[in-house]
PDB file of C-alpha atoms in Angstrom:
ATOM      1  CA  UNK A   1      59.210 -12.351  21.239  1.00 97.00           C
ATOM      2  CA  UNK A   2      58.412  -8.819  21.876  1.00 98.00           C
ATOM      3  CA  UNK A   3      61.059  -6.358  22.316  1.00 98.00           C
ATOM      4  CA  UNK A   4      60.056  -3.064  24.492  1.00 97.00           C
ATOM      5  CA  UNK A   5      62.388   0.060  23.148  1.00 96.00           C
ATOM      6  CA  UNK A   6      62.320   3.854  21.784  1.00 95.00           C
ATOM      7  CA  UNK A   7      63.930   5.157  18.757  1.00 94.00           C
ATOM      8  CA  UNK A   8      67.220   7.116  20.663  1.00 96.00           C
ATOM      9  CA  UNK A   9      68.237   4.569  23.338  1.00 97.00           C
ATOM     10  CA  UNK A  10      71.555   3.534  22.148  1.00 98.00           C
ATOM     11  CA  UNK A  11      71.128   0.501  24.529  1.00 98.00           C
ATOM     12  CA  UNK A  12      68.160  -0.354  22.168  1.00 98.00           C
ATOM     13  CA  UNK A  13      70.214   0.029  19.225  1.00 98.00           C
ATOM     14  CA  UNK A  14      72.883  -2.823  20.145  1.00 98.00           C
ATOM     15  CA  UNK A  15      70.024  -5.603  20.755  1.00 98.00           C
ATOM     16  CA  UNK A  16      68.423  -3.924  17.623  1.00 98.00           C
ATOM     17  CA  UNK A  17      71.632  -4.096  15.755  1.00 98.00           C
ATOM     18  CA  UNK A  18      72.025  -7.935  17.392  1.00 98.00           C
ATOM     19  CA  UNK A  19      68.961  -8.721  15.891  1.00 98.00           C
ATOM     20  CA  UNK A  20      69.737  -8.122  12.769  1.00 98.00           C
ATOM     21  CA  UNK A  21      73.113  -9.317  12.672  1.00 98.00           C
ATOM     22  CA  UNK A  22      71.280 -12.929  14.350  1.00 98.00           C
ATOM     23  CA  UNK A  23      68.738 -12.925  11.818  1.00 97.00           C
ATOM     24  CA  UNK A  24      66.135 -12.593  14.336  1.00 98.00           C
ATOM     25  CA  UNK A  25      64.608  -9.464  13.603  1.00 97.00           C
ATOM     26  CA  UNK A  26      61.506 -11.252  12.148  1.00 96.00           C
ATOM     27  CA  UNK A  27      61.259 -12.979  15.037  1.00 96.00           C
ATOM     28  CA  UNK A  28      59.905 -10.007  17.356  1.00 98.00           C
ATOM     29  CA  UNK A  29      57.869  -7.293  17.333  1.00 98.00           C
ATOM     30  CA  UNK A  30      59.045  -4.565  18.403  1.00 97.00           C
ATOM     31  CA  UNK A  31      57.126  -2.285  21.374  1.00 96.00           C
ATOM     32  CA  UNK A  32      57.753   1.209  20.648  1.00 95.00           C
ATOM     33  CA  UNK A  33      57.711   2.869  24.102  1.00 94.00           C
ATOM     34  CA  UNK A  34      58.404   5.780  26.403  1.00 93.00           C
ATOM     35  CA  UNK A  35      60.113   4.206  29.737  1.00 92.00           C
ATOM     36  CA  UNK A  36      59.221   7.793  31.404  1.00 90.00           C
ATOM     37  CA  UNK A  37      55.990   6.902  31.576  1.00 89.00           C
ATOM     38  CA  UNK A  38      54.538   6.182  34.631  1.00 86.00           C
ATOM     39  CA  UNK A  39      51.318   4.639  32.913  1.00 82.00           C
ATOM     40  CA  UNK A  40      53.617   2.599  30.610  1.00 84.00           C
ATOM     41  CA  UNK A  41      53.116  -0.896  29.601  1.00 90.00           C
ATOM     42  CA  UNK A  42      56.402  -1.621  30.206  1.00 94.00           C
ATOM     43  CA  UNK A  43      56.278  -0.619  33.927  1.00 92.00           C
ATOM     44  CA  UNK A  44      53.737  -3.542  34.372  1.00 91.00           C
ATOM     45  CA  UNK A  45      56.299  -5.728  32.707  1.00 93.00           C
ATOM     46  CA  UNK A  46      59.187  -4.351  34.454  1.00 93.00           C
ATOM     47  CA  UNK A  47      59.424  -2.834  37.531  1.00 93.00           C
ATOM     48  CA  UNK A  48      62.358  -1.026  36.756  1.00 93.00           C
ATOM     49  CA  UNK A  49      60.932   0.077  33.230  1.00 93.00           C
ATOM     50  CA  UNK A  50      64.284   0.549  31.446  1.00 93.00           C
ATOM     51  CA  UNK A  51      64.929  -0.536  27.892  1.00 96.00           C
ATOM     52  CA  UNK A  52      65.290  -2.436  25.959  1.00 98.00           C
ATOM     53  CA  UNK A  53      63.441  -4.877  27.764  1.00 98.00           C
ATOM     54  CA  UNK A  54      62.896  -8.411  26.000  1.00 98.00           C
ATOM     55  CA  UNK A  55      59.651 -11.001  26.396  1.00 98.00           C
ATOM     56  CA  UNK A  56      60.612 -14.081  25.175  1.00 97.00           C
ATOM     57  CA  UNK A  57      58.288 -17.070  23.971  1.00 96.00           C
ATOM     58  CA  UNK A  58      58.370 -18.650  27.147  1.00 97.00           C
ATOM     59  CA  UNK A  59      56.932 -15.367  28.685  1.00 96.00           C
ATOM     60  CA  UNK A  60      60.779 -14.926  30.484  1.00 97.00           C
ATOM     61  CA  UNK A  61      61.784 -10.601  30.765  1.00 97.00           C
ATOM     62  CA  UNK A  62      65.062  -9.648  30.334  1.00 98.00           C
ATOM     63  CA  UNK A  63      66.689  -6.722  30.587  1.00 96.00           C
ATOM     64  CA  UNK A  64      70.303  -5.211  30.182  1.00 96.00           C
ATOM     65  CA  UNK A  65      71.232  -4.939  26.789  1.00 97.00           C
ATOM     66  CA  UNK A  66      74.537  -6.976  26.965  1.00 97.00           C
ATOM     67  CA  UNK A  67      72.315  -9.797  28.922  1.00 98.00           C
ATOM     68  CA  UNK A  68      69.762  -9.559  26.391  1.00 98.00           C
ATOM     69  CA  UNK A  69      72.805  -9.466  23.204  1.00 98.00           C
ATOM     70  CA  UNK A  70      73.932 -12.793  24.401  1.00 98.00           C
ATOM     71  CA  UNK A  71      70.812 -14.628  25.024  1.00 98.00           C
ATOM     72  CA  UNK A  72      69.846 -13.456  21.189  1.00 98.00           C
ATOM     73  CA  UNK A  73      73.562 -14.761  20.110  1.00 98.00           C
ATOM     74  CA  UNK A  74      72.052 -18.251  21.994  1.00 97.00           C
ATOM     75  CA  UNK A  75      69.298 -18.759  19.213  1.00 96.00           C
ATOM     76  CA  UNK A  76      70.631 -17.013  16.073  1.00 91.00           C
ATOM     77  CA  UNK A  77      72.286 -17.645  12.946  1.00 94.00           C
ATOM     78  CA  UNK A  78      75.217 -16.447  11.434  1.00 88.00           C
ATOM     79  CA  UNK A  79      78.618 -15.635  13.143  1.00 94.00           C
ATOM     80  CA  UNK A  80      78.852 -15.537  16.900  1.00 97.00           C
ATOM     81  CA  UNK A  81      78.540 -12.096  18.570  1.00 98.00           C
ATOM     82  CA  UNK A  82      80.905 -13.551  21.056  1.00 98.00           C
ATOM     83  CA  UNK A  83      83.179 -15.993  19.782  1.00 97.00           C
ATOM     84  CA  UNK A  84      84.547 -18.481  21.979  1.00 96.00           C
ATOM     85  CA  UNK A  85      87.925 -18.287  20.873  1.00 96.00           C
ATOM     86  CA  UNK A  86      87.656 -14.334  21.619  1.00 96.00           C
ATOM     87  CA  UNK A  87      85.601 -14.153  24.682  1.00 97.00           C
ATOM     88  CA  UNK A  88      87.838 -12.277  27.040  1.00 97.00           C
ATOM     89  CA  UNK A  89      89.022  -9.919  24.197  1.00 97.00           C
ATOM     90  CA  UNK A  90      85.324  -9.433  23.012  1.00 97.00           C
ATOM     91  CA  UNK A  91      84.174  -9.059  26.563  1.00 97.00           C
ATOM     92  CA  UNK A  92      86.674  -6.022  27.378  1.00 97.00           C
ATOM     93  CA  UNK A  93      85.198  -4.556  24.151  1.00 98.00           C
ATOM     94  CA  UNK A  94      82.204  -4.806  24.719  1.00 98.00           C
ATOM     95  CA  UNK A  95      82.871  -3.584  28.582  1.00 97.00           C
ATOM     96  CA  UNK A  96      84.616  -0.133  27.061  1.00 98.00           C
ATOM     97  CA  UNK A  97      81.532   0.427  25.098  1.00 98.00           C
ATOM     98  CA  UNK A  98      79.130   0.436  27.613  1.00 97.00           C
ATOM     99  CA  UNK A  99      81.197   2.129  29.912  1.00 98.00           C
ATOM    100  CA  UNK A 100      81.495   5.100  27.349  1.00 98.00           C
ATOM    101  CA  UNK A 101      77.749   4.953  26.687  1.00 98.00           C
ATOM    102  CA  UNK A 102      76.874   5.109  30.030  1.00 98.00           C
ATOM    103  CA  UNK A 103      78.711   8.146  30.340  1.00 98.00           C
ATOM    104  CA  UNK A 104      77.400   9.912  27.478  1.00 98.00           C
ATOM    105  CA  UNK A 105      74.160   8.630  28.782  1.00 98.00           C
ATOM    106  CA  UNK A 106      74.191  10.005  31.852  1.00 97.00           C
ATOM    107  CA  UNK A 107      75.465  13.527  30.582  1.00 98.00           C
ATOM    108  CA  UNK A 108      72.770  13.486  28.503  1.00 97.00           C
ATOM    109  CA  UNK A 109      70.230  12.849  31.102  1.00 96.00           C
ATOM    110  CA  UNK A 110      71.442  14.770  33.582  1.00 97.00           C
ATOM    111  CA  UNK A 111      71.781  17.936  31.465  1.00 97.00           C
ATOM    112  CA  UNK A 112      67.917  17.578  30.544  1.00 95.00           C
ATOM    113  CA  UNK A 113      66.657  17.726  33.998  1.00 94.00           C
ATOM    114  CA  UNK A 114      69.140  19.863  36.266  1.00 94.00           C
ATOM    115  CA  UNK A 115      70.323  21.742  33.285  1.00 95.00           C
ATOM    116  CA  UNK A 116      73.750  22.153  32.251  1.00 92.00           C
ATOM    117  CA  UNK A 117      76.013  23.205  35.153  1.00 96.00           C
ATOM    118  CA  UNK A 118      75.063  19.631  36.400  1.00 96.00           C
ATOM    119  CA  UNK A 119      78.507  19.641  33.962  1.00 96.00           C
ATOM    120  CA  UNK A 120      80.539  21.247  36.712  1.00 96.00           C
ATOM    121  CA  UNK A 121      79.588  19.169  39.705  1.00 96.00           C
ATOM    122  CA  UNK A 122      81.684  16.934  40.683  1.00 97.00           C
ATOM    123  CA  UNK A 123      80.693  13.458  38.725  1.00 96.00           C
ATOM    124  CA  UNK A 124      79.753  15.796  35.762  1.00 97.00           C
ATOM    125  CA  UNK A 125      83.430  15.977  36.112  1.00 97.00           C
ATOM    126  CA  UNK A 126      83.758  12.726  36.105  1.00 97.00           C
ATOM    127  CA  UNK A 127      81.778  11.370  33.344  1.00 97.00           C
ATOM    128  CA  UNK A 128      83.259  14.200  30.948  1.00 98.00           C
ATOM    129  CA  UNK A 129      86.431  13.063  31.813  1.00 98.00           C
ATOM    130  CA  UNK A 130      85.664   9.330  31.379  1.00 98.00           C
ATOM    131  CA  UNK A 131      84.174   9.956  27.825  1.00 98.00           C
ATOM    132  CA  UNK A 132      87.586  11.817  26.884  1.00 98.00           C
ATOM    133  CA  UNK A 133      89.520   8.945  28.360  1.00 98.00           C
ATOM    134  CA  UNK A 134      87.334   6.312  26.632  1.00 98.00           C
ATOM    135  CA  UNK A 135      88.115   8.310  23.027  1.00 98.00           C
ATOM    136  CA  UNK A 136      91.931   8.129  23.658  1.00 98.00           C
ATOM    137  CA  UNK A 137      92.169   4.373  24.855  1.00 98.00           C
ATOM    138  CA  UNK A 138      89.845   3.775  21.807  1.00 98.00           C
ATOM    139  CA  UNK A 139      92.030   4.989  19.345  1.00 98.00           C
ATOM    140  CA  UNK A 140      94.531   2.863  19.898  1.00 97.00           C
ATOM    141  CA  UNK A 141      93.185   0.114  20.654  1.00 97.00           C
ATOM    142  CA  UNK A 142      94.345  -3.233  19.043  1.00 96.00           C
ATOM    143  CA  UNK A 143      90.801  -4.073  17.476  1.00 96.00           C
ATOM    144  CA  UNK A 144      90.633  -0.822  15.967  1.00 97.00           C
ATOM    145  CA  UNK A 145      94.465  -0.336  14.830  1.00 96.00           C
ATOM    146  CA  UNK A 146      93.981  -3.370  13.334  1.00 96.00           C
ATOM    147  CA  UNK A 147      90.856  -2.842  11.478  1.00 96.00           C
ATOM    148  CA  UNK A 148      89.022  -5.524  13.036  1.00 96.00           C
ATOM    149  CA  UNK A 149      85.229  -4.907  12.152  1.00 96.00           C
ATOM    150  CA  UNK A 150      83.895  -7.946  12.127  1.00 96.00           C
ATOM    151  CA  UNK A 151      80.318  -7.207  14.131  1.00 97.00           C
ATOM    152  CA  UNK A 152      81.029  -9.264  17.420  1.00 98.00           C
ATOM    153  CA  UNK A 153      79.268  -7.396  20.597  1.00 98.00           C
ATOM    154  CA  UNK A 154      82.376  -5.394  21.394  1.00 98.00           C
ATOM    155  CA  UNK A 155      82.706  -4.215  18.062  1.00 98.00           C
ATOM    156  CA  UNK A 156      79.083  -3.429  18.037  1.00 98.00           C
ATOM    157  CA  UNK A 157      78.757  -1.941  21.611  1.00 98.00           C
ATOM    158  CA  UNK A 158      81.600   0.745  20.848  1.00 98.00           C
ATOM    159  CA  UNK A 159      80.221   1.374  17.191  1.00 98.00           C
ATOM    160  CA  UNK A 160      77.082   1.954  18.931  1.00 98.00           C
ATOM    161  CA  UNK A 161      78.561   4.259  21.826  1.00 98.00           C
ATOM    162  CA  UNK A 162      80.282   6.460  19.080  1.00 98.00           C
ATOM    163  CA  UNK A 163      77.163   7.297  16.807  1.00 98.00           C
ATOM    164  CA  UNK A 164      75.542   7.855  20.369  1.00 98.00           C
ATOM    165  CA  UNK A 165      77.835  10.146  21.053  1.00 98.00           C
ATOM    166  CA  UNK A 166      78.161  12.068  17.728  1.00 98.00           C
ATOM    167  CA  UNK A 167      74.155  12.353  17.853  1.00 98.00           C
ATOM    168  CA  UNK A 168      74.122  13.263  21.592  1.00 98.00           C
ATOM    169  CA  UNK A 169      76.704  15.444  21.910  1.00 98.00           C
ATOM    170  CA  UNK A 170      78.330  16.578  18.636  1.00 97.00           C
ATOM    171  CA  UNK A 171      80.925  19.003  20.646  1.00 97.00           C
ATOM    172  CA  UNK A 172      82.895  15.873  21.619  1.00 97.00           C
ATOM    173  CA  UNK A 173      83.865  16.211  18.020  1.00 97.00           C
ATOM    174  CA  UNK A 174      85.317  12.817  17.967  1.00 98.00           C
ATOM    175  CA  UNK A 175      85.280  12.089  13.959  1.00 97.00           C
ATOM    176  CA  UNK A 176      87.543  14.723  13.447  1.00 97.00           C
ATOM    177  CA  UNK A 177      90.171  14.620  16.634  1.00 96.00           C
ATOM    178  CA  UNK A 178      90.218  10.593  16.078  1.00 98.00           C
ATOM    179  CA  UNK A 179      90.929   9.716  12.935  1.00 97.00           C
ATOM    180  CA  UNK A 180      91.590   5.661  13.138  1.00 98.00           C
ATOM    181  CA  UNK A 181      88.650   5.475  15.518  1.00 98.00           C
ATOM    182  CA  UNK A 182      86.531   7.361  13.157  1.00 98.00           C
ATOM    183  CA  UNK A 183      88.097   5.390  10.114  1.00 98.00           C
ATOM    184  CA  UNK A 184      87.256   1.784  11.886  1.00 98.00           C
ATOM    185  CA  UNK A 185      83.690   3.344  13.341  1.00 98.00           C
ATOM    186  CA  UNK A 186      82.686   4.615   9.590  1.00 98.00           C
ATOM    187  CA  UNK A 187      83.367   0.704   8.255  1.00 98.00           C
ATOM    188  CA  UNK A 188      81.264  -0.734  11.173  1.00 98.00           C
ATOM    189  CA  UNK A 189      78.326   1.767  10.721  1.00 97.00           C
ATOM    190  CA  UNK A 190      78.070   1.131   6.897  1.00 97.00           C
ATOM    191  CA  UNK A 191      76.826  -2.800   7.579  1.00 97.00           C
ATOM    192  CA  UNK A 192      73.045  -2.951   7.109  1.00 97.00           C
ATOM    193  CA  UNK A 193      72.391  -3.656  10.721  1.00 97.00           C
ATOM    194  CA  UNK A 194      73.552   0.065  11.816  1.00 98.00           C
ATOM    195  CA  UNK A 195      71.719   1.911   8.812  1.00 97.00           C
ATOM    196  CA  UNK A 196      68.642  -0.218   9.548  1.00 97.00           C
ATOM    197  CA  UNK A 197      68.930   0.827  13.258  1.00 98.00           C
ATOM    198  CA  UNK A 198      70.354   4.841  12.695  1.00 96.00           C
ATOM    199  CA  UNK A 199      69.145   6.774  15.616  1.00 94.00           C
ATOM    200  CA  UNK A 200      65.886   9.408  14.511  1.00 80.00           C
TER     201      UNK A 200
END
C-alpha cells in the first residue's frame, strides 16, 4: 500500500498513528508529498489532492482520514480502533476530534493566505469560537474524566486535534487552562504511535 501525506497534516497523523497502533506500518510506504502542488503526483491519483490519501493493493484510493482509519482497523492486528461494543461512544469521539481539527485547520489556512484579520470575519468568528467550545466540552467529557486512554479512533482523533492545536496555534494555551484534558492528552501522546508520528 502506499500512503500519500506531509509531515504537519494532523489528518495524516491519525492514519499514521492507526498504522502503527494496527501494526501495519510495514505494510506501506509512505509518499511524502506537497498537496499544493499543482504538478503533484497525488493530483493524478486524486483529483481532489488532499491527504492523506491511501493506494491499496488492489490499486483502490481512499481518502478521508476517518474512512481511511477504519478500513486500516479492517486488516490489522491488535485491539480494535472501533470496538463494537463502543461504536456510538467511539464514533462521537472521534466526530469531536475532527470537528476541532477542522477548525484549527481552517484557522490555520486561512490566516496563511488572507492574513490574519480573516480572524474577524464572520466564520473566523466562528471557527475561534468552535475551537473554545470544543476545549470546554472536552474537559469534561466522560472518556477523559475517566481516564480512558485506551487508543480507539476517538481517543486518537482528539489526541491528535490537541497536539495540532498546541503546534498550530500555541495562544489557545490549552495545556495550561485545561488541566484534565491536558492530564488525559499527555498519557495518550506518550504511546509510541504519537512519538513515532510527532509533528516536525
Amino acid at each position: 500500500m502506499q500512503l500519500y501525506l506531509n509531515a504537519t497534516s494532523p489528518y495524516a497523523r491519525i492514519v499514521r498513528v492507526c498504522l502503527y497502533e494496527k501494526r501495519l506500518i510495514e505494510q506501506v510506504e509512505l509518499c511524502w508529498c506537497d498537496p499544493w502542488a499543482e504538478d503533484s503526483e497525488l493530483l493524478q491519483i486524486a483529483p481532489l489532492s488532499r491527504i492523506p490519501t491511501l493506494v491499496n493493493d488492489e490499486g483502490e484510493v481512499l481518502t478521508e482520514s476517518l474512512l481511511i482509519a477504519l478500513y486500516l482497523d479492517s486488516l490489522g492486528e491488535g485491539a480494535a480502533l472501533v470496538p463494537a461494543n463502543a461504536l456510538a461512544k467511539t464514533l462521537a469521539l472521534a466526530g469531536l476530534g475532527q470537528g476541532l481539527m477542522d477548525a484549527a485547520f481552517n484557522v490555520v489556512i486561512s490566516r496563511k493566505h488572507a492574513g490574519s484579520d480573516v480572524d474577524e470575519t464572520l466564520l473566523g468568528k466562528r471557527r475561534l469560537a468552535a475551537i473554545e467550545r470544543s476545549l470546554t466540552a472536552l474537559e469534561t467529557h466522560t472518556s477523559v474524566i475517566n481516564g480512558d486512554t485506551e487508543r480507539t479512533l476517538g481517543v486518537i482523533a482528539v489526541a491528535v486535534a490537541l497536539s495540532y492545536l498546541s503546534f498550530r496555534l500555541p495562544e489557545f494555551n490549552w495545556e495550561n487552562r485545561c488541566s484534565a484534558l491536558s492530564a488525559w492528552h499527555a498519557q495518550v501522546a506518550a504511546s509510541e504511535s504519537f512519538t513515532l508520528t510527532a509533528f516536525a
